[in-house]
């Protein structure tokens, strides 16, 4: 049985890369980890714990991530779950409040509110008219803090070891 699922919902690939980094860090602590797009997760039952991340656009989680939380809420309530979202751009990378539905689902499954990580918006990865326009302006760049991501993943790995 795989121990940990790291699932993600992304539009331009940044959240996937964060999920992969989290999985690599947890895996380096001797945990078996599977990384999947939420669309490819058939069930969370085989996993001992779940990390779920979503891209955050205009204060909204990706629809497929919210549906994943709703569909799996009963099973997620019986296991450790950590949530994150990525997306803030620019100089103000303060924690972003999750959408109301995500906050409610997090409470229902017993998870902490999502941790916020900066996002990435570059001309090479921008998808959609608005994103391509923004990627040419002052918001363009990679605002992910890999040290903070690694620290958060390390905290998860430590909690998993303590729970064994």
Tab-separated table of C-alpha atoms in Angstrom:
chain	number	residue	atom	x	y	z
A	1	UNK	CA	0.000	0.000	0.000
A	2	UNK	CA	1.272	3.462	-0.879
A	3	UNK	CA	1.498	5.573	2.215
A	4	UNK	CA	1.025	9.123	1.001
A	5	UNK	CA	-0.914	10.699	-1.866
A	6	UNK	CA	0.113	14.137	-3.080
A	7	UNK	CA	-2.652	15.311	-5.418
A	8	UNK	CA	-2.833	18.601	-7.270
A	9	UNK	CA	-4.977	20.691	-9.602
A	10	UNK	CA	-3.078	23.035	-11.887
A	11	UNK	CA	-3.620	25.111	-14.994
A	12	UNK	CA	-0.119	26.206	-15.954
A	13	UNK	CA	2.000	23.584	-14.196
A	14	UNK	CA	3.308	25.562	-11.226
A	15	UNK	CA	1.164	23.752	-8.637
A	16	UNK	CA	2.202	20.410	-10.116
A	17	UNK	CA	5.860	21.346	-9.659
A	18	UNK	CA	5.177	22.324	-6.035
A	19	UNK	CA	3.371	18.999	-5.480
A	20	UNK	CA	6.339	17.129	-6.939
A	21	UNK	CA	8.757	18.981	-4.636
A	22	UNK	CA	6.579	18.198	-1.612
A	23	UNK	CA	6.407	14.540	-2.631
A	24	UNK	CA	10.182	14.368	-3.094
A	25	UNK	CA	10.781	15.792	0.372
A	26	UNK	CA	8.263	13.458	2.028
A	27	UNK	CA	9.702	10.551	0.049
A	28	UNK	CA	13.217	11.377	1.258
A	29	UNK	CA	11.945	10.714	4.796
A	30	UNK	CA	11.348	7.053	3.870
A	31	UNK	CA	7.704	7.393	2.944
A	32	UNK	CA	6.255	5.858	-0.192
A	33	UNK	CA	4.603	8.701	-2.116
A	34	UNK	CA	2.373	8.858	-5.173
A	35	UNK	CA	1.873	12.160	-7.033
A	36	UNK	CA	-1.259	12.487	-9.166
A	37	UNK	CA	-3.417	15.081	-10.836
A	38	UNK	CA	-6.732	15.052	-8.933
A	39	UNK	CA	-8.450	13.982	-12.154
A	40	UNK	CA	-6.436	10.745	-12.048
A	41	UNK	CA	-7.217	9.818	-8.430
A	42	UNK	CA	-9.797	7.034	-8.325
A	43	UNK	CA	-9.901	6.676	-4.536
A	44	UNK	CA	-8.083	7.993	-1.471
A	45	UNK	CA	-8.834	4.788	0.462
A	46	UNK	CA	-5.474	3.077	-0.257
A	47	UNK	CA	-3.514	5.975	1.264
A	48	UNK	CA	-2.611	6.614	4.883
A	49	UNK	CA	-2.452	10.405	4.377
A	50	UNK	CA	-3.211	12.969	1.671
A	51	UNK	CA	-1.655	16.271	0.637
A	52	UNK	CA	-3.843	18.283	-1.735
A	53	UNK	CA	-2.867	21.418	-3.606
A	54	UNK	CA	-4.724	23.697	-5.964
A	55	UNK	CA	-3.800	26.664	-8.062
A	56	UNK	CA	-5.517	29.784	-6.765
A	57	UNK	CA	-6.893	32.178	-9.379
A	58	UNK	CA	-8.773	35.324	-8.382
A	59	UNK	CA	-9.388	33.798	-4.960
A	60	UNK	CA	-10.776	30.540	-6.382
A	61	UNK	CA	-9.499	26.980	-6.242
A	62	UNK	CA	-9.555	24.914	-9.409
A	63	UNK	CA	-13.005	23.332	-9.791
A	64	UNK	CA	-11.568	19.830	-10.005
A	65	UNK	CA	-9.796	20.278	-6.624
A	66	UNK	CA	-13.009	21.382	-4.900
A	67	UNK	CA	-14.889	18.448	-6.449
A	68	UNK	CA	-12.123	16.116	-5.226
A	69	UNK	CA	-12.535	17.423	-1.668
A	70	UNK	CA	-16.336	17.072	-1.788
A	71	UNK	CA	-16.303	13.600	-3.317
A	72	UNK	CA	-13.684	12.257	-0.901
A	73	UNK	CA	-14.691	14.144	2.261
A	74	UNK	CA	-15.885	11.066	4.224
A	75	UNK	CA	-12.655	9.145	3.555
A	76	UNK	CA	-10.437	12.204	4.052
A	77	UNK	CA	-12.023	12.810	7.461
A	78	UNK	CA	-10.489	9.501	8.617
A	79	UNK	CA	-6.882	10.304	7.717
A	80	UNK	CA	-4.319	13.105	8.031
A	81	UNK	CA	-4.782	15.723	5.325
A	82	UNK	CA	-2.726	18.803	4.471
A	83	UNK	CA	-3.909	21.468	2.027
A	84	UNK	CA	-2.026	24.120	0.072
A	85	UNK	CA	-2.692	26.556	-2.695
A	86	UNK	CA	-0.379	28.513	-4.941
A	87	UNK	CA	-0.907	31.587	-6.972
A	88	UNK	CA	-0.113	34.910	-5.349
A	89	UNK	CA	2.166	36.953	-7.589
A	90	UNK	CA	4.236	40.057	-7.034
A	91	UNK	CA	5.741	41.525	-3.896
A	92	UNK	CA	2.773	40.807	-1.563
A	93	UNK	CA	2.836	37.063	-1.006
A	94	UNK	CA	0.875	37.094	2.233
A	95	UNK	CA	-1.307	34.115	3.100
A	96	UNK	CA	-4.415	33.981	0.965
A	97	UNK	CA	-7.751	32.994	2.452
A	98	UNK	CA	-9.196	29.890	0.870
A	99	UNK	CA	-12.606	30.135	-0.793
A	100	UNK	CA	-15.524	29.655	1.619
A	101	UNK	CA	-16.389	26.183	0.303
A	102	UNK	CA	-12.777	25.008	0.708
A	103	UNK	CA	-12.653	26.427	4.249
A	104	UNK	CA	-15.871	24.577	5.089
A	105	UNK	CA	-14.603	21.314	3.597
A	106	UNK	CA	-11.268	21.651	5.421
A	107	UNK	CA	-13.153	22.044	8.695
A	108	UNK	CA	-15.409	19.085	7.881
A	109	UNK	CA	-12.469	16.744	7.228
A	110	UNK	CA	-10.422	18.048	10.166
A	111	UNK	CA	-7.656	19.631	8.103
A	112	UNK	CA	-5.960	22.944	8.772
A	113	UNK	CA	-6.752	25.761	6.387
A	114	UNK	CA	-4.578	25.727	3.239
A	115	UNK	CA	-1.014	26.975	3.354
A	116	UNK	CA	-0.238	29.621	0.738
A	117	UNK	CA	2.724	29.445	-1.619
A	118	UNK	CA	3.620	31.997	-4.260
A	119	UNK	CA	2.886	31.151	-7.853
A	120	UNK	CA	4.576	31.435	-11.210
A	121	UNK	CA	3.443	33.365	-14.257
A	122	UNK	CA	5.796	33.477	-17.220
A	123	UNK	CA	5.221	33.994	-20.932
A	124	UNK	CA	6.380	30.409	-21.562
A	125	UNK	CA	3.766	28.860	-19.278
A	126	UNK	CA	0.864	31.327	-19.461
A	127	UNK	CA	-2.412	29.775	-20.629
A	128	UNK	CA	-5.285	31.983	-21.748
A	129	UNK	CA	-5.535	35.548	-23.027
A	130	UNK	CA	-5.533	37.277	-19.633
A	131	UNK	CA	-2.658	35.181	-18.281
A	132	UNK	CA	-0.571	35.846	-21.405
A	133	UNK	CA	-1.166	39.597	-21.014
A	134	UNK	CA	-0.287	39.501	-17.300
A	135	UNK	CA	2.844	37.473	-18.063
A	136	UNK	CA	4.149	40.425	-20.047
A	137	UNK	CA	3.673	42.891	-17.176
A	138	UNK	CA	4.931	43.607	-13.698
A	139	UNK	CA	3.300	40.497	-12.190
A	140	UNK	CA	5.367	38.158	-14.351
A	141	UNK	CA	7.861	35.953	-12.587
A	142	UNK	CA	8.358	32.939	-10.387
A	143	UNK	CA	7.338	33.759	-6.810
A	144	UNK	CA	7.576	30.261	-5.385
A	145	UNK	CA	9.688	30.060	-2.239
A	146	UNK	CA	11.274	26.620	-2.511
A	147	UNK	CA	12.772	26.847	0.977
A	148	UNK	CA	9.324	27.500	2.477
A	149	UNK	CA	7.847	24.649	0.443
A	150	UNK	CA	10.592	22.295	1.610
A	151	UNK	CA	10.129	23.388	5.232
A	152	UNK	CA	6.370	22.736	5.042
A	153	UNK	CA	6.904	19.334	3.437
A	154	UNK	CA	9.501	18.502	6.077
A	155	UNK	CA	6.949	19.332	8.779
A	156	UNK	CA	4.493	16.918	7.146
A	157	UNK	CA	7.168	14.203	6.952
A	158	UNK	CA	7.957	14.680	10.655
A	159	UNK	CA	4.274	14.412	11.601
A	160	UNK	CA	3.964	11.236	9.555
A	161	UNK	CA	6.979	9.693	11.287
A	162	UNK	CA	5.550	10.613	14.696
A	163	UNK	CA	2.223	8.988	13.788
A	164	UNK	CA	3.796	5.633	12.867
